[in-house]
């Protein structure tokens, strides 16, 4: 199956859903159309029972430079009071949907991965980057607080001190640094990024995902909302897939140990069946007449 728009292409083949950003001329900046089209594509993937993994990639030399600032300037000029509504109206639903996909997500990164583009990458489970990839949060440079879940996902990935430095100082970092910090999982030549990411998505991820969907992340709202606690980690999703877990584990066995104050303490089943009497007995102070 192949569907697409001028901004996002979706192709499902051999159980792999490939999402491609198509605004190469704008370094795949996220304008309103791209955000809406990407959310629609992710929603279609979530409803497709044949998909076992997702590959997120981009056309051109840059993965994604974040928000389309030209569009943002126009929004500020038109109505400053509502210019930031895109965070709640578009970014949060998109990050929620991407994080809630019940199958592993692999992202292929070439060139710039900045701002909300970095937020998209960190919403995935596995990241493959080219030697020329460059990363930055970039929000403070334009006077904004971080969105796209970065205030949590970056802290989770790198620790509070390093994440705070990257967000407040706006320092750029290289693919080599990202690999050393554990932010990416494979570092390859730029020309090999897509092939490596596709190979990981199709042959290296848990085989059990081929036989059924697995539980997705359960608290995805925080993945898209800055400062909130996030859902289960990406590692949890992969571990559950590897184990073939599709349901919650059973509750622990009932405690049938006898109550020391119950007259039927030698018969645990009867003790449990006579809960009212047990509670009353347990409430009697030591030495009191029963």
CSV table of N, CA, C and O in Angstrom, one decimal, residues 93-199:
chain,number,residue,atom,x,y,z
A,93,UNK,N,-0.7,16.2,19.7
A,93,UNK,CA,-1.3,15.0,19.1
A,93,UNK,C,-0.4,14.1,18.3
A,93,UNK,O,-0.5,12.9,18.3
A,94,UNK,N,0.5,14.8,17.5
A,94,UNK,CA,1.4,14.1,16.6
A,94,UNK,C,2.4,13.2,17.5
A,94,UNK,O,2.6,12.0,17.2
A,95,UNK,N,3.0,13.8,18.5
A,95,UNK,CA,3.9,13.1,19.3
A,95,UNK,C,3.2,12.0,20.1
A,95,UNK,O,3.8,10.9,20.3
A,96,UNK,N,2.0,12.2,20.6
A,96,UNK,CA,1.2,11.2,21.2
A,96,UNK,C,1.0,10.0,20.3
A,96,UNK,O,1.2,8.8,20.7
A,97,UNK,N,0.6,10.3,19.1
A,97,UNK,CA,0.3,9.2,18.2
A,97,UNK,C,1.5,8.4,17.8
A,97,UNK,O,1.5,7.2,17.7
A,98,UNK,N,2.6,9.1,17.6
A,98,UNK,CA,3.9,8.4,17.2
A,98,UNK,C,4.4,7.6,18.4
A,98,UNK,O,4.8,6.4,18.2
A,99,UNK,N,4.3,8.1,19.6
A,99,UNK,CA,4.8,7.4,20.8
A,99,UNK,C,3.9,6.2,21.1
A,99,UNK,O,4.3,5.2,21.7
A,100,UNK,N,2.6,6.3,20.8
A,100,UNK,CA,1.6,5.2,21.1
A,100,UNK,C,1.6,4.1,20.1
A,100,UNK,O,0.8,3.1,20.3
A,101,UNK,N,2.3,4.2,19.0
A,101,UNK,CA,2.3,3.1,18.0
A,101,UNK,C,2.7,1.8,18.7
A,101,UNK,O,3.7,1.8,19.4
A,102,UNK,N,2.0,0.7,18.5
A,102,UNK,CA,2.3,-0.5,19.3
A,102,UNK,C,3.3,-1.3,18.7
A,102,UNK,O,3.5,-2.5,19.1
A,103,UNK,N,4.1,-0.8,17.7
A,103,UNK,CA,5.2,-1.5,17.1
A,103,UNK,C,6.4,-0.7,17.2
A,103,UNK,O,6.3,0.6,17.3
A,104,UNK,N,7.6,-1.2,17.1
A,104,UNK,CA,8.9,-0.4,17.2
A,104,UNK,C,9.0,0.6,16.0
A,104,UNK,O,8.6,0.3,14.9
A,105,UNK,N,9.6,1.7,16.3
A,105,UNK,CA,9.8,2.8,15.4
A,105,UNK,C,11.3,3.0,15.2
A,105,UNK,O,12.0,3.2,16.2
A,106,UNK,N,11.8,3.0,14.0
A,106,UNK,CA,13.2,3.3,13.7
A,106,UNK,C,13.2,4.6,12.9
A,106,UNK,O,12.4,4.8,12.0
A,107,UNK,N,14.2,5.4,13.2
A,107,UNK,CA,14.3,6.7,12.5
A,107,UNK,C,15.7,6.8,11.8
A,107,UNK,O,16.7,6.4,12.4
A,108,UNK,N,15.7,7.3,10.6
A,108,UNK,CA,16.9,7.4,9.8
A,108,UNK,C,17.2,8.9,9.7
A,108,UNK,O,16.4,9.7,9.2
A,109,UNK,N,18.4,9.3,10.2
A,109,UNK,CA,18.7,10.7,10.4
A,109,UNK,C,20.0,11.1,9.5
A,109,UNK,O,21.0,10.5,9.7
A,110,UNK,N,19.7,12.0,8.6
A,110,UNK,CA,20.9,12.6,7.9
A,110,UNK,C,20.8,14.1,8.1
A,110,UNK,O,19.7,14.7,8.2
A,111,UNK,N,22.0,14.8,8.1
A,111,UNK,CA,22.0,16.2,8.1
A,111,UNK,C,21.4,16.8,9.5
A,111,UNK,O,21.6,16.2,10.5
A,112,UNK,N,20.7,17.9,9.4
A,112,UNK,CA,20.2,18.6,10.5
A,112,UNK,C,19.0,17.8,11.2
A,112,UNK,O,18.0,17.4,10.5
A,113,UNK,N,19.0,17.7,12.5
A,113,UNK,CA,17.9,17.1,13.3
A,113,UNK,C,17.8,18.1,14.5
A,113,UNK,O,18.5,17.9,15.5
A,114,UNK,N,16.9,19.0,14.3
A,114,UNK,CA,16.9,20.2,15.2
A,114,UNK,C,15.5,20.5,15.7
A,114,UNK,O,14.5,20.2,15.0
A,115,UNK,N,15.4,21.0,16.9
A,115,UNK,CA,14.1,21.4,17.5
A,115,UNK,C,13.1,20.3,17.5
A,115,UNK,O,13.3,19.2,18.0
A,116,UNK,N,11.9,20.6,16.9
A,116,UNK,CA,10.9,19.6,16.9
A,116,UNK,C,11.3,18.3,16.1
A,116,UNK,O,10.8,17.2,16.3
A,117,UNK,N,12.3,18.5,15.2
A,117,UNK,CA,12.8,17.3,14.4
A,117,UNK,C,13.5,16.4,15.4
A,117,UNK,O,13.4,15.2,15.3
A,118,UNK,N,14.2,17.0,16.4
A,118,UNK,CA,14.8,16.1,17.4
A,118,UNK,C,13.8,15.5,18.3
A,118,UNK,O,13.9,14.3,18.7
A,119,UNK,N,12.7,16.2,18.5
A,119,UNK,CA,11.6,15.6,19.3
A,119,UNK,C,11.0,14.4,18.6
A,119,UNK,O,10.7,13.4,19.2
A,120,UNK,N,10.8,14.5,17.2
A,120,UNK,CA,10.3,13.4,16.5
A,120,UNK,C,11.3,12.2,16.6
A,120,UNK,O,10.8,11.0,16.8
A,121,UNK,N,12.6,12.4,16.5
A,121,UNK,CA,13.6,11.4,16.5
A,121,UNK,C,13.5,10.7,17.9
A,121,UNK,O,13.6,9.4,18.0
A,122,UNK,N,13.4,11.4,19.0
A,122,UNK,CA,13.4,10.9,20.3
A,122,UNK,C,12.1,10.2,20.7
A,122,UNK,O,12.0,9.4,21.6
A,123,UNK,N,11.1,10.4,19.9
A,123,UNK,CA,9.8,9.6,20.1
A,123,UNK,C,9.9,8.2,19.5
A,123,UNK,O,9.0,7.4,19.8
A,124,UNK,N,10.9,8.0,18.7
A,124,UNK,CA,11.2,6.6,18.1
A,124,UNK,C,11.9,5.8,19.1
A,124,UNK,O,12.4,6.2,20.2
A,125,UNK,N,12.1,4.5,18.8
A,125,UNK,CA,12.8,3.5,19.6
A,125,UNK,C,14.3,3.4,19.2
A,125,UNK,O,15.1,3.2,20.1
A,126,UNK,N,14.6,3.3,17.9
A,126,UNK,CA,15.9,3.1,17.4
A,126,UNK,C,16.3,4.3,16.5
A,126,UNK,O,15.5,4.6,15.6
A,127,UNK,N,17.5,4.8,16.7
A,127,UNK,CA,17.9,5.9,15.8
A,127,UNK,C,19.2,5.6,15.1
A,127,UNK,O,20.2,5.2,15.7
A,128,UNK,N,19.2,5.7,13.8
A,128,UNK,CA,20.4,5.5,12.9
A,128,UNK,C,20.7,6.9,12.3
A,128,UNK,O,19.9,7.5,11.7
A,129,UNK,N,22.0,7.3,12.5
A,129,UNK,CA,22.4,8.6,12.0
A,129,UNK,C,23.6,8.5,11.1
A,129,UNK,O,24.4,7.5,11.2
A,130,UNK,N,23.7,9.4,10.1
A,130,UNK,CA,24.9,9.5,9.3
A,130,UNK,C,26.0,10.3,9.9
A,130,UNK,O,25.8,11.1,10.8
A,131,UNK,N,27.2,10.1,9.4
A,131,UNK,CA,28.3,10.8,9.9
A,131,UNK,C,28.2,12.3,9.9
A,131,UNK,O,28.7,13.0,10.7
A,132,UNK,N,27.4,12.8,8.9
A,132,UNK,CA,27.3,14.3,8.8
A,132,UNK,C,26.1,14.8,9.6
A,132,UNK,O,25.8,16.0,9.5
A,133,UNK,N,25.4,14.0,10.4
A,133,UNK,CA,24.2,14.5,11.1
A,133,UNK,C,24.7,15.5,12.2
A,133,UNK,O,25.7,15.4,12.8
A,134,UNK,N,23.8,16.5,12.4
A,134,UNK,CA,24.0,17.5,13.4
A,134,UNK,C,22.7,17.7,14.2
A,134,UNK,O,21.6,17.7,13.6
A,135,UNK,N,22.9,17.9,15.5
A,135,UNK,CA,21.7,17.9,16.4
A,135,UNK,C,21.8,19.2,17.2
A,135,UNK,O,22.8,19.7,17.6
A,136,UNK,N,20.6,19.7,17.6
A,136,UNK,CA,20.4,20.8,18.5
A,136,UNK,C,19.0,20.9,19.0
A,136,UNK,O,18.1,20.5,18.3
A,137,UNK,N,18.8,21.5,20.1
A,137,UNK,CA,17.5,21.8,20.6
A,137,UNK,C,16.9,23.0,19.9
A,137,UNK,O,15.8,23.1,19.5
A,138,UNK,N,17.7,24.1,19.9
A,138,UNK,CA,17.5,25.3,19.1
A,138,UNK,C,16.3,26.2,19.7
A,138,UNK,O,16.1,27.3,19.1
A,139,UNK,N,15.6,25.9,20.7
A,139,UNK,CA,14.5,26.6,21.1
A,139,UNK,C,14.9,28.0,21.7
A,139,UNK,O,14.3,29.0,21.5
A,140,UNK,N,15.9,28.0,22.6
A,140,UNK,CA,16.3,29.2,23.3
A,140,UNK,C,16.8,30.3,22.3
A,140,UNK,O,16.7,31.5,22.5
A,141,UNK,N,17.3,29.8,21.2
A,141,UNK,CA,17.8,30.8,20.2
A,141,UNK,C,16.8,31.6,19.6
A,141,UNK,O,17.1,32.7,19.0
A,142,UNK,N,15.5,31.2,19.6
A,142,UNK,CA,14.4,32.0,19.1
A,142,UNK,C,13.4,32.3,20.2
A,142,UNK,O,12.3,32.7,20.0
A,143,UNK,N,13.9,32.2,21.5
A,143,UNK,CA,13.1,32.7,22.6
A,143,UNK,C,12.0,31.8,23.0
A,143,UNK,O,11.0,32.3,23.5
A,144,UNK,N,12.1,30.5,22.8
A,144,UNK,CA,11.0,29.6,23.1
A,144,UNK,C,11.4,28.6,24.1
A,144,UNK,O,12.6,28.2,24.2
A,145,UNK,N,10.4,28.0,24.8
A,145,UNK,CA,10.7,26.9,25.7
A,145,UNK,C,10.5,25.6,24.8
A,145,UNK,O,9.9,25.6,23.8
A,146,UNK,N,11.2,24.6,25.2
A,146,UNK,CA,11.2,23.3,24.4
A,146,UNK,C,9.8,22.7,24.4
A,146,UNK,O,9.0,22.8,25.3
A,147,UNK,N,9.4,22.2,23.2
A,147,UNK,CA,8.2,21.4,23.1
A,147,UNK,C,8.5,20.1,22.4
A,147,UNK,O,9.6,19.6,22.5
A,148,UNK,N,7.5,19.4,21.8
A,148,UNK,CA,7.7,18.1,21.2
A,148,UNK,C,8.2,17.1,22.1
A,148,UNK,O,8.9,16.1,21.7
A,149,UNK,N,7.9,17.2,23.4
A,149,UNK,CA,8.3,16.2,24.4
A,149,UNK,C,9.8,16.2,24.8
A,149,UNK,O,10.2,15.5,25.7
A,150,UNK,N,10.6,17.2,24.3
A,150,UNK,CA,12.0,17.2,24.6
A,150,UNK,C,12.4,17.4,26.0
A,150,UNK,O,13.4,16.9,26.5
A,151,UNK,N,11.6,18.2,26.7
A,151,UNK,CA,11.9,18.5,28.1
A,151,UNK,C,11.8,17.2,29.0
A,151,UNK,O,12.4,17.2,30.1
A,152,UNK,N,11.2,16.2,28.4
A,152,UNK,CA,11.3,14.9,29.1
A,152,UNK,C,12.2,13.9,28.4
A,152,UNK,O,13.0,13.2,29.0
A,153,UNK,N,12.0,13.7,27.1
A,153,UNK,CA,12.7,12.6,26.4
A,153,UNK,C,14.2,12.9,26.4
A,153,UNK,O,15.0,11.9,26.5
A,154,UNK,N,14.6,14.1,26.3
A,154,UNK,CA,16.1,14.4,26.3
A,154,UNK,C,16.6,14.2,27.7
A,154,UNK,O,17.8,13.6,27.8
A,155,UNK,N,15.9,14.5,28.7
A,155,UNK,CA,16.3,14.2,30.1
A,155,UNK,C,16.4,12.7,30.3
A,155,UNK,O,17.4,12.2,30.9
A,156,UNK,N,15.4,12.0,29.9
A,156,UNK,CA,15.4,10.5,30.0
A,156,UNK,C,16.6,9.9,29.3
A,156,UNK,O,17.2,9.0,29.8
A,157,UNK,N,17.0,10.5,28.1
A,157,UNK,CA,18.0,9.9,27.3
A,157,UNK,C,19.4,10.2,27.8
A,157,UNK,O,20.4,9.4,27.8
A,158,UNK,N,19.6,11.5,28.3
A,158,UNK,CA,20.9,12.0,28.6
A,158,UNK,C,21.2,12.3,30.0
A,158,UNK,O,22.3,12.6,30.4
A,159,UNK,N,20.1,12.4,30.8
A,159,UNK,CA,20.3,12.8,32.2
A,159,UNK,C,20.0,14.3,32.3
A,159,UNK,O,20.1,15.1,31.4
A,160,UNK,N,19.6,14.8,33.5
A,160,UNK,CA,19.1,16.1,33.7
A,160,UNK,C,20.2,17.2,33.4
A,160,UNK,O,19.9,18.2,32.8
A,161,UNK,N,21.4,17.0,33.9
A,161,UNK,CA,22.5,18.0,33.7
A,161,UNK,C,22.8,18.3,32.3
A,161,UNK,O,22.8,19.4,31.8
A,162,UNK,N,23.1,17.2,31.5
A,162,UNK,CA,23.4,17.4,30.1
A,162,UNK,C,22.3,17.9,29.3
A,162,UNK,O,22.4,18.8,28.4
A,163,UNK,N,21.1,17.4,29.6
A,163,UNK,CA,19.9,17.9,28.8
A,163,UNK,C,19.6,19.3,29.1
A,163,UNK,O,19.3,20.1,28.2
A,164,UNK,N,19.8,19.8,30.4
A,164,UNK,CA,19.5,21.2,30.7
A,164,UNK,C,20.5,22.1,30.0
A,164,UNK,O,20.2,23.1,29.5
A,165,UNK,N,21.8,21.6,29.9
A,165,UNK,CA,22.8,22.4,29.2
A,165,UNK,C,22.4,22.5,27.7
A,165,UNK,O,22.5,23.6,27.1
A,166,UNK,N,22.0,21.5,27.1
A,166,UNK,CA,21.6,21.5,25.7
A,166,UNK,C,20.4,22.4,25.4
A,166,UNK,O,20.4,23.1,24.4
A,167,UNK,N,19.5,22.3,26.3
A,167,UNK,CA,18.2,23.1,26.1
A,167,UNK,C,18.4,24.6,26.4
A,167,UNK,O,17.9,25.5,25.7
A,168,UNK,N,19.2,24.9,27.5
A,168,UNK,CA,19.3,26.3,27.9
A,168,UNK,C,20.4,27.0,27.1
A,168,UNK,O,20.3,28.2,26.8
A,169,UNK,N,21.5,26.3,26.8
A,169,UNK,CA,22.6,27.0,26.1
A,169,UNK,C,22.5,26.8,24.6
A,169,UNK,O,23.1,27.6,23.8
A,170,UNK,N,21.7,25.9,24.1
A,170,UNK,CA,21.5,25.7,22.7
A,170,UNK,C,22.6,25.1,22.0
A,170,UNK,O,22.8,25.3,20.7
A,171,UNK,N,23.5,24.4,22.7
A,171,UNK,CA,24.7,23.9,22.0
A,171,UNK,C,24.4,22.9,21.0
A,171,UNK,O,23.5,22.0,21.2
A,172,UNK,N,25.1,22.9,19.9
A,172,UNK,CA,24.9,21.9,18.9
A,172,UNK,C,25.8,20.7,19.2
A,172,UNK,O,26.8,20.9,19.9
A,173,UNK,N,25.5,19.5,18.8
A,173,UNK,CA,26.3,18.3,19.0
A,173,UNK,C,26.3,17.5,17.8
A,173,UNK,O,25.4,17.5,17.0
A,174,UNK,N,27.4,16.7,17.6
A,174,UNK,CA,27.6,15.9,16.4
A,174,UNK,C,27.1,14.5,16.6
A,174,UNK,O,26.7,14.1,17.7
A,175,UNK,N,27.1,13.8,15.4
A,175,UNK,CA,26.6,12.4,15.5
A,175,UNK,C,27.5,11.5,16.3
A,175,UNK,O,27.1,10.6,17.0
A,176,UNK,N,28.9,11.9,16.3
A,176,UNK,CA,29.8,11.1,17.1
A,176,UNK,C,29.5,11.3,18.6
A,176,UNK,O,29.5,10.4,19.4
A,177,UNK,N,29.2,12.6,19.0
A,177,UNK,CA,28.8,12.8,20.4
A,177,UNK,C,27.5,12.1,20.7
A,177,UNK,O,27.4,11.5,21.8
A,178,UNK,N,26.5,12.1,19.8
A,178,UNK,CA,25.2,11.5,20.1
A,178,UNK,C,25.4,10.0,20.3
A,178,UNK,O,24.8,9.4,21.1
A,179,UNK,N,26.4,9.4,19.5
A,179,UNK,CA,26.6,7.9,19.7
A,179,UNK,C,27.3,7.7,21.0
A,179,UNK,O,26.9,6.7,21.8
A,180,UNK,N,28.2,8.5,21.4
A,180,UNK,CA,28.9,8.3,22.7
A,180,UNK,C,28.0,8.5,23.9
A,180,UNK,O,28.1,7.8,24.9
A,181,UNK,N,27.0,9.4,23.7
A,181,UNK,CA,26.0,9.6,24.8
A,181,UNK,C,24.9,8.6,24.8
A,181,UNK,O,24.0,8.6,25.7
A,182,UNK,N,24.8,7.7,23.8
A,182,UNK,CA,23.7,6.7,23.7
A,182,UNK,C,22.4,7.3,23.1
A,182,UNK,O,21.4,6.6,23.1
A,183,UNK,N,22.5,8.5,22.5
A,183,UNK,CA,21.3,9.1,21.9
A,183,UNK,C,20.9,8.4,20.6
A,183,UNK,O,19.8,8.4,20.2
A,184,UNK,N,21.9,7.9,19.8
A,184,UNK,CA,21.7,7.2,18.6
A,184,UNK,C,22.3,5.8,18.8
A,184,UNK,O,23.1,5.5,19.7
A,185,UNK,N,21.8,4.8,18.0
A,185,UNK,CA,22.2,3.4,18.2
A,185,UNK,C,23.1,2.9,17.1
A,185,UNK,O,23.8,1.9,17.3
A,186,UNK,N,23.1,3.6,15.9
A,186,UNK,CA,24.1,3.2,14.9
A,186,UNK,C,24.6,4.5,14.2
A,186,UNK,O,23.8,5.4,14.0
A,187,UNK,N,25.9,4.5,13.9
A,187,UNK,CA,26.5,5.6,13.2
A,187,UNK,C,27.1,5.1,11.9
A,187,UNK,O,28.0,4.2,12.0
A,188,UNK,N,26.6,5.5,10.7
A,188,UNK,CA,27.1,5.0,9.5
A,188,UNK,C,27.3,6.1,8.5
A,188,UNK,O,27.1,7.3,8.8
A,189,UNK,N,27.8,5.8,7.3
A,189,UNK,CA,28.0,6.8,6.3
A,189,UNK,C,26.7,7.3,5.9
A,189,UNK,O,25.7,6.6,5.9
A,190,UNK,N,26.7,8.6,5.5
A,190,UNK,CA,25.4,9.2,5.2
A,190,UNK,C,24.6,8.5,4.1
A,190,UNK,O,23.4,8.4,4.1
A,191,UNK,N,25.4,7.9,3.1
A,191,UNK,CA,24.7,7.2,2.0
A,191,UNK,C,24.1,5.9,2.5
A,191,UNK,O,23.3,5.3,1.8
A,192,UNK,N,24.5,5.4,3.7
A,192,UNK,CA,24.0,4.1,4.1
A,192,UNK,C,22.9,4.2,5.2
A,192,UNK,O,22.5,3.2,5.7
A,193,UNK,N,22.5,5.4,5.5
A,193,UNK,CA,21.6,5.6,6.6
A,193,UNK,C,20.2,4.9,6.4
A,193,UNK,O,19.8,4.1,7.2
A,194,UNK,N,19.6,5.1,5.2
A,194,UNK,CA,18.3,4.5,5.0
A,194,UNK,C,18.4,3.0,4.9
A,194,UNK,O,17.5,2.3,5.5
A,195,UNK,N,19.4,2.5,4.2
A,195,UNK,CA,19.5,1.0,4.1
A,195,UNK,C,19.7,0.4,5.4
A,195,UNK,O,19.1,-0.7,5.7
A,196,UNK,N,20.6,1.0,6.3
A,196,UNK,CA,20.8,0.4,7.6
A,196,UNK,C,19.6,0.4,8.5
A,196,UNK,O,19.2,-0.5,9.2
A,197,UNK,N,18.9,1.6,8.4
A,197,UNK,CA,17.7,1.7,9.2
A,197,UNK,C,16.6,0.7,8.8
A,197,UNK,O,15.9,0.1,9.6
A,198,UNK,N,16.4,0.5,7.5
A,198,UNK,CA,15.5,-0.4,6.9
A,198,UNK,C,15.8,-1.9,7.3
A,198,UNK,O,15.0,-2.7,7.7
A,199,UNK,N,17.2,-2.2,7.3
A,199,UNK,CA,17.6,-3.5,7.7
A,199,UNK,C,17.3,-3.8,9.1
A,199,UNK,O,16.8,-4.9,9.5
